Coordinates of C-alpha atoms in Angstrom, one line a residue:
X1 CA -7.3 30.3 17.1
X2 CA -4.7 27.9 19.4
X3 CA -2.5 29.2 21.0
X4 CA 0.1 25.9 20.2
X5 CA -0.4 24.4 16.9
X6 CA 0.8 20.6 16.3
X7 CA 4.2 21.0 14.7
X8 CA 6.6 18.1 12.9
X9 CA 7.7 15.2 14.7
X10 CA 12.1 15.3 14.8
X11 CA 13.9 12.7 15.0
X12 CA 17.6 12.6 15.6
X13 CA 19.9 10.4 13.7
X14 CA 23.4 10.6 12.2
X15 CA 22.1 11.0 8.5
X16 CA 19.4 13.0 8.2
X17 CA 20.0 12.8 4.0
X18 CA 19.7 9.2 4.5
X19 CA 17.3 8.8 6.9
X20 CA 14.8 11.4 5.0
X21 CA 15.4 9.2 1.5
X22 CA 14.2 6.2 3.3
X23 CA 10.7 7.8 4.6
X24 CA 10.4 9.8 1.4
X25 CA 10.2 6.6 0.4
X26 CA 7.8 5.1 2.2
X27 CA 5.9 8.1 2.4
X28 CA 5.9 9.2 -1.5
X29 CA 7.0 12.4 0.4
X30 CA 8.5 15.6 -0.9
X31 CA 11.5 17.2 0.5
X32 CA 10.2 20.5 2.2
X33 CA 13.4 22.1 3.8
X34 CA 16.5 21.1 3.9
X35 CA 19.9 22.5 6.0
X36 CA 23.2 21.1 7.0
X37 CA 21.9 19.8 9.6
X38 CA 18.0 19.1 9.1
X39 CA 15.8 17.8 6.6
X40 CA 12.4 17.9 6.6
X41 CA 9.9 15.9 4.7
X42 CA 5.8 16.1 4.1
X43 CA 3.7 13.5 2.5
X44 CA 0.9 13.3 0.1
X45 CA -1.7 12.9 3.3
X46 CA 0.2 16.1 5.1
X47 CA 2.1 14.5 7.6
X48 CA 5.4 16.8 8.3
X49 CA 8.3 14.3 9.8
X50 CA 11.9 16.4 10.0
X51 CA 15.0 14.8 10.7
X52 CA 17.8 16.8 12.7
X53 CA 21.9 15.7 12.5
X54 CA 22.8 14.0 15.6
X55 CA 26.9 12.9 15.6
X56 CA 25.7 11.0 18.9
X57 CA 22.4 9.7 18.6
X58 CA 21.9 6.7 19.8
X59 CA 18.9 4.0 18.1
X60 CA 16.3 3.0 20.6
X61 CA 16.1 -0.5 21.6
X62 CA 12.6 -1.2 21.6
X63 CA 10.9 -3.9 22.0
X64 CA 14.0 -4.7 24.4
X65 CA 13.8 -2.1 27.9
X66 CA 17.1 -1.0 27.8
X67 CA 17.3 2.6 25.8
X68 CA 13.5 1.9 24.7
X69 CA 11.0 4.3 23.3
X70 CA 12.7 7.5 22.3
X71 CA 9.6 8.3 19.9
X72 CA 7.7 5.6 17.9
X73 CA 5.4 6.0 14.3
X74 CA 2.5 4.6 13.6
X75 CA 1.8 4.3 9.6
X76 CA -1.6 2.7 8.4
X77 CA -1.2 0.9 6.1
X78 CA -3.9 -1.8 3.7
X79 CA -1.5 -4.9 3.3
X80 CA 0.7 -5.4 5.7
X81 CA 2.9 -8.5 3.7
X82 CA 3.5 -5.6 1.3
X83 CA 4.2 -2.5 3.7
X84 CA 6.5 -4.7 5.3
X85 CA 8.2 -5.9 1.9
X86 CA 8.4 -2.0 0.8
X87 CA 10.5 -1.3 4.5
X88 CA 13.1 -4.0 4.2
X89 CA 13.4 -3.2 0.2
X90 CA 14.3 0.6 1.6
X91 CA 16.7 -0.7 4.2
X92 CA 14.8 -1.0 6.9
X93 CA 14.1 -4.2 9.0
X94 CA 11.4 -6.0 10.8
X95 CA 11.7 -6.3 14.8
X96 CA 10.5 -9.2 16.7
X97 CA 7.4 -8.1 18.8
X98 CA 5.8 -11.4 19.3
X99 CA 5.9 -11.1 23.4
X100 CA 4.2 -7.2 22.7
X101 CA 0.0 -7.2 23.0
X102 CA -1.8 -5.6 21.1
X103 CA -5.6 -5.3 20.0
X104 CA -4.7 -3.9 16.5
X105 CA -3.0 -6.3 13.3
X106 CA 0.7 -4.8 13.2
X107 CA 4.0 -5.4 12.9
X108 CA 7.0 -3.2 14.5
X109 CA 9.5 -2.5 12.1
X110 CA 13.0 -0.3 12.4
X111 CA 14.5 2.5 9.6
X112 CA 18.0 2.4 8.8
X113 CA 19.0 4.3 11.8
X114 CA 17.0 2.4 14.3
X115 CA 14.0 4.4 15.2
X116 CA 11.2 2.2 15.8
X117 CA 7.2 2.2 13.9
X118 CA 4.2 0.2 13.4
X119 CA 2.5 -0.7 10.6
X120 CA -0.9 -1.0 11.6
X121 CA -3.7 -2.8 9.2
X122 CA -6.1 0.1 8.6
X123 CA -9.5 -1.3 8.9
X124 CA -11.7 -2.0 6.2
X125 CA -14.9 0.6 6.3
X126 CA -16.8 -2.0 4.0
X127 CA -20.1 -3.5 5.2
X128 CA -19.4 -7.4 6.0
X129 CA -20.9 -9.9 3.7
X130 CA -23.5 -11.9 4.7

């Protein structure tokens, strides 16, 4: 057996009530534990995301350097027009990576509180026609 096992990813925010609605959300996640001060949710697929009270936390800034990456998500998703349309509907907002390169078909998007993730185009596994 390990020794360290893969845990939840945190991330701080002013809200966690708030912050945790929003990805439960997104997720269609279940509230696993909840505290004062932390809230911790775990979707249908198993992926654990907490989120701990922070009266200072600041958002990250990314795609701009300044304050960048503090942590970043990556969600698959199969429609991207339609992920994207589910995180503005939940209060979230889309982020202008056009100068950022990627290989993949994505788009950066931000929560309510700032934190920055990617919806990424999950690939089709379907043989092409032809």
């Amino acid at each position: 057996m390990a020794l360290v096992l893969a845990g939840v990813v945190v991330l701080d925010c002013a809200e966690p009530e708030k912050l945790a609605a929003f990805y439960k959300e997104l997720l269609d996640a279940d509230e696993t534990d909840v505290t004062a001060n932390r809230v911790e949710i775990r979707a249908a697929d198993g992926t654990r995301i907490a989120f701990r009270r922070d009266a200072k936390a600041t958002p990250p800034s990314w795609p701009r350097p300044e304050n960048s990456l503090q942590v970043h998500l990556d969600f698959h998703v199969t429609d991207l027009d339609e992920a994207e349309r589910r995180v503005v509907g939940l209060g979230g907002r889309p982020l202008d990576t056009k100068d950022v390169a990627s290989p993949f078909e994505e788009r950066g998007c931000a929560d309510p509180a700032g934190h920055s993730f990617t919806l990424r185009l999950r690939p089709t596994m379907a043989p092409k026609p032809g």
